[in-house]
Coordinates of C-alpha atoms in Angstrom, one line a residue:
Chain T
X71 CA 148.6 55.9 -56.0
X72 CA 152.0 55.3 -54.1
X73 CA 154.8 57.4 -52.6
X74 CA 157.6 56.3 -51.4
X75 CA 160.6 58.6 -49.3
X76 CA 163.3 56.2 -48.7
X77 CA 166.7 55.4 -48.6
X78 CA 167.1 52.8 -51.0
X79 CA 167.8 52.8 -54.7
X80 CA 164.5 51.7 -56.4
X81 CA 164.2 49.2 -59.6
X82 CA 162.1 50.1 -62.3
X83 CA 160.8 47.2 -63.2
X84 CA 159.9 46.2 -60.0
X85 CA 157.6 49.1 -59.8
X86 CA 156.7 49.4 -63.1
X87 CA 154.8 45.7 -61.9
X88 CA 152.9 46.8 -59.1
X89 CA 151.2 50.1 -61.0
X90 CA 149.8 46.8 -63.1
X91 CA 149.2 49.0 -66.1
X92 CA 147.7 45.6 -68.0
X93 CA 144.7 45.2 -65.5
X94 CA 143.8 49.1 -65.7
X95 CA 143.8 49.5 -69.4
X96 CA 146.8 51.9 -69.5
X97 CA 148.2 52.0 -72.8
X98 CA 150.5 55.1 -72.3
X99 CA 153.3 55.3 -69.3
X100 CA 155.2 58.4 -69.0
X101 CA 158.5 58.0 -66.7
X102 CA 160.7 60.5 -65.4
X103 CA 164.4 59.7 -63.5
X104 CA 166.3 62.0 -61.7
X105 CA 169.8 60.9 -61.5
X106 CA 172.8 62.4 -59.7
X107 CA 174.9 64.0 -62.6
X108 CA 178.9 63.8 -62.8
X109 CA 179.3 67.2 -63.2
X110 CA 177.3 70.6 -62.6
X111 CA 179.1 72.9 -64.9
X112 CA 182.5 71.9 -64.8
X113 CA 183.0 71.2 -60.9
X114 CA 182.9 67.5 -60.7
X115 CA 180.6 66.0 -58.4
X116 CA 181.5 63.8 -55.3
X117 CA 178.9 63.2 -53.5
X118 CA 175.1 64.9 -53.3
X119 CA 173.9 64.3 -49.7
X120 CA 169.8 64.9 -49.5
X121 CA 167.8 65.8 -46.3
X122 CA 164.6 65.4 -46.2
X123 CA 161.6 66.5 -43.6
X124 CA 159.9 63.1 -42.7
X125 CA 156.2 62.6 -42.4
X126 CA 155.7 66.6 -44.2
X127 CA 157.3 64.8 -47.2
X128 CA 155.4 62.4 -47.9
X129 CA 152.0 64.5 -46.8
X130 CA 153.4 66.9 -49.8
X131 CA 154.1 64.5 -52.2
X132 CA 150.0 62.7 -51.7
X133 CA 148.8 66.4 -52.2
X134 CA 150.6 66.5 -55.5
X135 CA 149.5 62.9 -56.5
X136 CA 146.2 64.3 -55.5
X137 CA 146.6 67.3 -57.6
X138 CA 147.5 65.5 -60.4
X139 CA 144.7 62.9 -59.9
X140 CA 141.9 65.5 -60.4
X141 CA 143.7 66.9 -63.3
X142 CA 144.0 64.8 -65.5
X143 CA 142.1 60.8 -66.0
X144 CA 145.4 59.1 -64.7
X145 CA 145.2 55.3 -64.3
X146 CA 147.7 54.8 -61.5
X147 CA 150.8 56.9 -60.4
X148 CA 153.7 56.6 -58.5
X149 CA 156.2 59.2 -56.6
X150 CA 159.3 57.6 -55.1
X151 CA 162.3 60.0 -53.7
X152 CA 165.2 59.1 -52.0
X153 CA 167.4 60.6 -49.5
X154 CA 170.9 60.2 -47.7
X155 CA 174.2 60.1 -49.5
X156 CA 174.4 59.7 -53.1
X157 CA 176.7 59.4 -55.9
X158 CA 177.2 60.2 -59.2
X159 CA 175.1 58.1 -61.7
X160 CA 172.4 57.1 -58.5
X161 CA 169.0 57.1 -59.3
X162 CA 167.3 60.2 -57.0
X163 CA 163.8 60.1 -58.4
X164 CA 161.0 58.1 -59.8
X165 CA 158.1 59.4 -61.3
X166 CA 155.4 57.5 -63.0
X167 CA 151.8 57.7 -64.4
X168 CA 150.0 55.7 -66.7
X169 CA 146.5 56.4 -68.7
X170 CA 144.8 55.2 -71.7
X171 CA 145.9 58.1 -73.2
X172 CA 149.6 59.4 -73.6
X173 CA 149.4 62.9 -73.5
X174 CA 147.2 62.4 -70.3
X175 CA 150.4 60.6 -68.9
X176 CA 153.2 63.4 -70.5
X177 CA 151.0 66.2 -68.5
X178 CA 150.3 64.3 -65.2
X179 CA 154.1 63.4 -65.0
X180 CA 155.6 66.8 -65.8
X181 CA 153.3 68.3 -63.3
X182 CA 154.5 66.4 -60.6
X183 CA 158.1 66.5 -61.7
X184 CA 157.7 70.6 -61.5
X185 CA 155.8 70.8 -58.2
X186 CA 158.4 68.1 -56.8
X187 CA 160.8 71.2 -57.3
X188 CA 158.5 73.5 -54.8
X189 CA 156.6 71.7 -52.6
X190 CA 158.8 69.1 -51.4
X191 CA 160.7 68.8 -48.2
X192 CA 164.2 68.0 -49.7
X193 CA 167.4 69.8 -49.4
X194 CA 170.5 69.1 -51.3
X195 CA 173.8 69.6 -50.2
X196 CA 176.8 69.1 -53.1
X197 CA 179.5 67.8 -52.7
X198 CA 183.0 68.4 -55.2
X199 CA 186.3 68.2 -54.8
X200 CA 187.1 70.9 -52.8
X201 CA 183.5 72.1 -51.2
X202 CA 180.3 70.8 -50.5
X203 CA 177.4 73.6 -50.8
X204 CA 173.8 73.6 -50.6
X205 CA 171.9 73.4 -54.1
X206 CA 169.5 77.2 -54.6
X207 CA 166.0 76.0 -55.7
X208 CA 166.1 76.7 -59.9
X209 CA 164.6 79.9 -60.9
X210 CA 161.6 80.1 -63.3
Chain Y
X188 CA 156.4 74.2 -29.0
X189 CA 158.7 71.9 -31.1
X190 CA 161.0 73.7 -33.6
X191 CA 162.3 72.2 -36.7
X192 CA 165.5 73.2 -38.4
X193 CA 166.6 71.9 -42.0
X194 CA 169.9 72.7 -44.3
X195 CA 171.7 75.9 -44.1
X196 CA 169.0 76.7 -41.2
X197 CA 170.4 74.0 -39.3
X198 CA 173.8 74.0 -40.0
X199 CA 174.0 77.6 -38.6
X200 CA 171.8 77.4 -35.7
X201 CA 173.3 74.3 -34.7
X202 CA 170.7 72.2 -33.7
X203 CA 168.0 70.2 -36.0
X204 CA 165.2 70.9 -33.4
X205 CA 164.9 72.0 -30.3
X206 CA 161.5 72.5 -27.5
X207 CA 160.6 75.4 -26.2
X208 CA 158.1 77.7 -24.0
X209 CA 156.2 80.1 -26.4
X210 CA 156.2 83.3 -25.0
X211 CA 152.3 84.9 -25.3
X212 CA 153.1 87.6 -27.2
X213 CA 154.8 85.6 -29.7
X214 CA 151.8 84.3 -31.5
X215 CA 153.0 84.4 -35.0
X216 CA 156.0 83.1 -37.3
X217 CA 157.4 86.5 -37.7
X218 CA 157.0 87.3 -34.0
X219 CA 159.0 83.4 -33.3
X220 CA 161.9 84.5 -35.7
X221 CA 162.5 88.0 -33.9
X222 CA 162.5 86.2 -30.2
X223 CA 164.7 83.5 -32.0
X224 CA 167.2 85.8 -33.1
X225 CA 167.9 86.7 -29.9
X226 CA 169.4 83.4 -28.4
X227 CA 172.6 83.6 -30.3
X228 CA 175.0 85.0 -33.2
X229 CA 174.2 81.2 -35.0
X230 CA 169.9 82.0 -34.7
X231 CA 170.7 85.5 -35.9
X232 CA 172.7 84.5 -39.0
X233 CA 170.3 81.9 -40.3
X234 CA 167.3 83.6 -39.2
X235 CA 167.9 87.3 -40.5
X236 CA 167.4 87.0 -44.4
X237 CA 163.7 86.1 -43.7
X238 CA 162.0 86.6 -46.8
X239 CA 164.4 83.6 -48.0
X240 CA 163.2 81.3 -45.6
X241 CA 160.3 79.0 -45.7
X242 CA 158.3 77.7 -42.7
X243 CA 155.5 75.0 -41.9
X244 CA 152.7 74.5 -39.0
X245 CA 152.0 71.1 -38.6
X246 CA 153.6 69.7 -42.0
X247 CA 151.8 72.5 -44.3
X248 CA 153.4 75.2 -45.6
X249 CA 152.6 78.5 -43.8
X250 CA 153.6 82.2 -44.7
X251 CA 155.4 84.6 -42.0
X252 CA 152.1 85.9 -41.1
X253 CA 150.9 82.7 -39.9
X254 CA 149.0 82.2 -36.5
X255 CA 151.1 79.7 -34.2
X256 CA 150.3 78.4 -30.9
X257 CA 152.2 76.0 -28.2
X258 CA 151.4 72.9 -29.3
X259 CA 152.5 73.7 -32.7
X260 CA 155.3 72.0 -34.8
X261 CA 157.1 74.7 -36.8
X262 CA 159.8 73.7 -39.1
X263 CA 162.0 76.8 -40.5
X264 CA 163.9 76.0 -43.5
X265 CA 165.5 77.7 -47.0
X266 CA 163.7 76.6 -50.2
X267 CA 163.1 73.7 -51.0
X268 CA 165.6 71.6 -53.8
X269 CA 163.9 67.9 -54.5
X270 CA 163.1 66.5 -57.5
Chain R
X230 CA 171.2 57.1 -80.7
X231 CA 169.6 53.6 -81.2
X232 CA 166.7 52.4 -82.8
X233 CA 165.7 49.0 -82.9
X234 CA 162.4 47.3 -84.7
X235 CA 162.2 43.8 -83.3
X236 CA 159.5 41.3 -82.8
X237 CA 160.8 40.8 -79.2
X238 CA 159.8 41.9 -75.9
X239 CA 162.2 44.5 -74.6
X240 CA 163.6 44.6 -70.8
X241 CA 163.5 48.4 -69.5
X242 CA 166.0 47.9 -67.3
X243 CA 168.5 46.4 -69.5
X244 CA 167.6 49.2 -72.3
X245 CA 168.4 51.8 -69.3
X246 CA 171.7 49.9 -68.6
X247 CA 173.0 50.8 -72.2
X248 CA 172.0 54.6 -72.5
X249 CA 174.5 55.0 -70.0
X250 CA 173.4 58.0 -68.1
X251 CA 176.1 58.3 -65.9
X252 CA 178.4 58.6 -68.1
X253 CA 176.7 61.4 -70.5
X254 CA 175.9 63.2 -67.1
X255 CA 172.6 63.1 -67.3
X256 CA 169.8 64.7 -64.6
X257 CA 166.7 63.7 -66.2
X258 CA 165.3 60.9 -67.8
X259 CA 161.9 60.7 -69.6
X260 CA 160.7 57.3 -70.5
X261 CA 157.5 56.6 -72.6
X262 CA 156.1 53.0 -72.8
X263 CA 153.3 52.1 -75.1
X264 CA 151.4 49.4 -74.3
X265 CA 148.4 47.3 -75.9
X266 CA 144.9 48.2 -73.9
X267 CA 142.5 45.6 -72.9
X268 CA 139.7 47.8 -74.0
X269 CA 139.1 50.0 -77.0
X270 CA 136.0 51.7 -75.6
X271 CA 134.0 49.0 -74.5
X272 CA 135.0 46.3 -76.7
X273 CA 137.4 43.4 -75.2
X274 CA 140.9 43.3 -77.2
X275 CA 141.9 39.9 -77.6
X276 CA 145.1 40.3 -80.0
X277 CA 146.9 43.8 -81.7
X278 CA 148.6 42.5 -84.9
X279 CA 151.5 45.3 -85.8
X280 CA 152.7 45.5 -89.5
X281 CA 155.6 47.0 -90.6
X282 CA 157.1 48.1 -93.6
X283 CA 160.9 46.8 -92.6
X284 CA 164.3 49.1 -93.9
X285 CA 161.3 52.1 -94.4
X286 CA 161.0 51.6 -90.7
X287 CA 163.9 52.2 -89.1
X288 CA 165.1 54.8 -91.9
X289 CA 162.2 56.7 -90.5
X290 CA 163.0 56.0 -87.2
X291 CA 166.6 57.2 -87.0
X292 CA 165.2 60.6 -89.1
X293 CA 162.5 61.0 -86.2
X294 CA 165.8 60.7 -83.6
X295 CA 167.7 62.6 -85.4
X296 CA 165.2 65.4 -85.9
X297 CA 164.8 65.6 -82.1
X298 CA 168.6 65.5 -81.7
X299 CA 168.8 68.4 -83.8
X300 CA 166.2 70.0 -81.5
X301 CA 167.4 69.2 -78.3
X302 CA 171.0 69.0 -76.4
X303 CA 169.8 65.6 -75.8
X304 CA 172.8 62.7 -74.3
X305 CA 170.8 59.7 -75.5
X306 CA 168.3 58.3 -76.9
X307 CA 166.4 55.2 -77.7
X308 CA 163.3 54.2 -80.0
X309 CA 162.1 50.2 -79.9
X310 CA 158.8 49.4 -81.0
X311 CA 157.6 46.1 -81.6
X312 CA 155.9 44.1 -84.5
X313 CA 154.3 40.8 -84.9
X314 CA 151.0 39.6 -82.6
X315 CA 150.7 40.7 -79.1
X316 CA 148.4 40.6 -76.3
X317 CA 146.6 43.0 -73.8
X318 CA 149.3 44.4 -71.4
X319 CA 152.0 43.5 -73.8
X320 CA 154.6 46.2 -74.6
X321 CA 154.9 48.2 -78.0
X322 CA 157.0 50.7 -77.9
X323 CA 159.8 52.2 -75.8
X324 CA 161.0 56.0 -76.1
X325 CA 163.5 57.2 -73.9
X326 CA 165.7 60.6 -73.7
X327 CA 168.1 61.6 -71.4
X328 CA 169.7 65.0 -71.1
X329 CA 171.4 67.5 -68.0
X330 CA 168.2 69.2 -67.6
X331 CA 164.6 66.9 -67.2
X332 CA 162.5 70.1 -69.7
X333 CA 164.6 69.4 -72.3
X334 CA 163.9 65.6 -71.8
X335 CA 160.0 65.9 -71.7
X336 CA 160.0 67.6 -75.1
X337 CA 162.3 65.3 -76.8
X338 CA 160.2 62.6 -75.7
X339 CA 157.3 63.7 -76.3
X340 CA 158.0 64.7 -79.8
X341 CA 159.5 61.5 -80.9
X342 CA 156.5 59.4 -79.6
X343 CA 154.1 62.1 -81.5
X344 CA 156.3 61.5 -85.0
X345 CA 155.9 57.9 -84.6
X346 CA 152.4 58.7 -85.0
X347 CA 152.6 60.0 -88.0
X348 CA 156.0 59.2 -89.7
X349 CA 156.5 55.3 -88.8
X350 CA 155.2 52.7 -90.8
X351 CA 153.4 50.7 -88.5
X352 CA 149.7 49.6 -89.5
X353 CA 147.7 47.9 -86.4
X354 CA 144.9 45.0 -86.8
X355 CA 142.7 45.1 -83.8
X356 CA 141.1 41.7 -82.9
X357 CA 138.1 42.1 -80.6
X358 CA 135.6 39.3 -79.8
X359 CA 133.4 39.4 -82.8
X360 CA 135.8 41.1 -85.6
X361 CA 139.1 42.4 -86.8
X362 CA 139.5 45.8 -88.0
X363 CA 142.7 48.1 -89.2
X364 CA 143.0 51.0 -86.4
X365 CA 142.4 54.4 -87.9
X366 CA 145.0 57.0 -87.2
X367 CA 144.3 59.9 -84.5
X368 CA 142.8 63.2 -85.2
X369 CA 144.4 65.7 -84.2
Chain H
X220 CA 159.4 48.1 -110.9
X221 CA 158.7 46.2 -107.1
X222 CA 155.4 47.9 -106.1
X223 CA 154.8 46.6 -101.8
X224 CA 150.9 46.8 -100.3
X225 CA 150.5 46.8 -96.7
X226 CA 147.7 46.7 -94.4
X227 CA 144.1 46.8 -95.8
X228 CA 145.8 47.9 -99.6
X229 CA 147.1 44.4 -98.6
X230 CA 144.3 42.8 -97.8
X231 CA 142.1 44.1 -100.7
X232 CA 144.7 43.3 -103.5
X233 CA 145.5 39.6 -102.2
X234 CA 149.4 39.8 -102.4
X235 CA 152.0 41.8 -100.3
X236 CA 154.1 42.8 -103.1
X237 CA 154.4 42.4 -107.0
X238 CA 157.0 43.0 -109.8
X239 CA 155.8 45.1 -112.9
X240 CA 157.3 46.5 -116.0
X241 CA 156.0 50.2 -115.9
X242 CA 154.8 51.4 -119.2
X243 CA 156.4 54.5 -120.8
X244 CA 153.7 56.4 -120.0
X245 CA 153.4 55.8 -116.3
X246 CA 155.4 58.5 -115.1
X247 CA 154.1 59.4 -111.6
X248 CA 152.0 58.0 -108.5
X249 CA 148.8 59.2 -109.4
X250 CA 149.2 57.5 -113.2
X251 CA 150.0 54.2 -111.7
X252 CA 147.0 53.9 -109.3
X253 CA 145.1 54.3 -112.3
X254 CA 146.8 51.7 -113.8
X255 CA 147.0 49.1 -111.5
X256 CA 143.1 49.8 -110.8
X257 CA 142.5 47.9 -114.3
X258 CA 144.2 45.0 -113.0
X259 CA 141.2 43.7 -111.0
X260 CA 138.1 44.4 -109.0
X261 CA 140.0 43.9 -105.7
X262 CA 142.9 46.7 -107.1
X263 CA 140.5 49.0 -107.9
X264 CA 138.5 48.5 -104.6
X265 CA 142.3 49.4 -102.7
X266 CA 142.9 52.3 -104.6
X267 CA 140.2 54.2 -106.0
X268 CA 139.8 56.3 -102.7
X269 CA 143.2 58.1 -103.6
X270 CA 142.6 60.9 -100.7
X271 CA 143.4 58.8 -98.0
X272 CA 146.4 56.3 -99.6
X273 CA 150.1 57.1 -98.6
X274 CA 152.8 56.2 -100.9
X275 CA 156.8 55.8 -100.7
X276 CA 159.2 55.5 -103.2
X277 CA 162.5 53.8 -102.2
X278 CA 161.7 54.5 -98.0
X279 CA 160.6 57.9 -98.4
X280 CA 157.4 59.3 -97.8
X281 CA 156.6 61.0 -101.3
X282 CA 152.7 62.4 -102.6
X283 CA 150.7 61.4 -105.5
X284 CA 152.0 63.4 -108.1
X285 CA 155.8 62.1 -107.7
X286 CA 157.6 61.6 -110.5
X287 CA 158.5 57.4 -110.8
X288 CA 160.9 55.0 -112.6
X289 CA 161.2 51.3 -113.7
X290 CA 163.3 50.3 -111.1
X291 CA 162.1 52.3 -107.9
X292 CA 160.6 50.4 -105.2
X293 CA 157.2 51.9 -104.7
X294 CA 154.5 51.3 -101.5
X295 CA 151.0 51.9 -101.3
X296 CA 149.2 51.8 -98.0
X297 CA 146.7 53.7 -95.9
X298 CA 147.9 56.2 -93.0
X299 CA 150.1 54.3 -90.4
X300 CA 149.2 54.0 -86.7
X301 CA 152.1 53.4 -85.4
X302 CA 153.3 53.9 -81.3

């Protein structure tokens, strides 16, 4: 179980190493990437600048690890989010869980990706050519 | 009490947090937005819509009804857009 | 769209590098990595021996991505699974999607990885300890 | 006719693959199962449980009653387990 909220880009198979999915018998690993798109609609995007509320983040994101813990048998798990500036094409999000089962790990990672959305103390503000505006949550 | 502000929330008000004496009477997060309204045109414009806006007691999420006390930190904020 | 059957180890990285995901302006990416367990219920793997019926294979293959393609307004996609003897913690296959929005991803994934299941002709020797036995397909 | 054998099928016949010359009156899956089951005690221990035997003709999944010709390629294995 590991969350991260940093600044840095993160590298997959770095991480992908340290949930050592050989010595936990994990045979399924479901990932998920958030990435900063070109475009939203047809307004190219500059720049997506994220804000973030420090030590209520990271409290959030262990309750949904947590949550998804006593769900479902998960094997390990991993939550990193960035924050700061970023650019088209930059990675925002990392998501992982592994299980001896795959559906286990498709479950366990779309919950967190979902409650991400809700319970997490990020903001987004956009940025295009002419304005910058601050991202509405997605409706449901 | 220290007061938190994030995004649009802070960007009107003008600050990103601020510490202040909580009044008695004001011993709930409704109650706090009211009094805050009332220190400027920036406090009311970000503070008015309040059934958009999110709040938290000590790093949980709260509703508006929510209890608060002096030693509390709030943070007042619009939804939330991670992920 | 790429499908590769190869007797190799695959790098995720460098398979991320080539789907490109800036470019397609992509938000979400759902990766699926399959993975040979140490255990099969209490018995200790010590080899997975993957068959293949080569040109069936990948015919199959680029049907199962195509089907999902069909599905799906999915950017990219990617299929590599492995044949030949491997070892506990070793890497068998890789499914990845990417699309604008991560639901749309998920499902794609998923789908593929379930059709490979069923649909890819892949036959897997266990070697325990004590014996060597074909792996029964799921129930499901 | 090039007729492939994969996994246990494989195993129990001996050899990976064979060339034949079907007979005229081998016209479909089910017809050359039969046949081939003459060909030997390890033939007819692979394929006389035709319930749980796939088959493909020329890379496509096909069933048992599929109609065949002398110069299809034909495979006979058990369910694939593949991912």
């Amino acid at each position: 179980m590991v969350v991260k909220v940093q600044k840095e880009d993160f590298d997959i198979a770095d991480e992908l190493k340290l949930l050592n999915l050989k010595k936990n018998n994990s045979g399924g690993c479901v990932i998920f990437i958030g990435k900063v798109r070109e475009k939203n609609n047809d307004l190219i995007i500059k720049s997506l600048e994220i804000e973030h509320y420090p030590i209520m983040t990271e409290k959030q994101l262990e309750t949904i690890e947590l949550e998804a813990l006593n769900k479902w048998p998960i094997n390990s798990s991993l939550i990193i989010h960035r924050y700061g500036k970023l650019f088209p094409g930059d990675n925002i999000v990392l998501v992982m869980t592994s299980s001896a089962h795959r559906k286990t790990s498709f479950k366990a990672t779309e919950f967190i990706v979902e409650k991400l959305k809700t319970k997490a103390t990020f903001w987004k503000l956009e940025e295009t050519l002419n304005k910058k505006y601050w991202l509405k949550p997605e409706k449901n | 009490m220290k007061i938190i502000y994030f995004s649009w929330v802070r960007e009107r008000i003008g600050i990103n947090h601020e510490i202040i004496n909580l009044p008695k009477d004001i011993n709930n997060i409704e109650k706090l937005l009211d009094f805050l309204s009332h220190k400027g045109s920036g406090y009311k414009d970000a503070l008015s819509n309040k059934k958009v806006l999110k709040f938290s007691v000590n790093f949980e999420f709260v509703d508006i009804t929510h209890k608060i006390k002096n030693d509390d930190e709030i943070a007042i904020f619009p939804p939330v857009t991670g992920g």
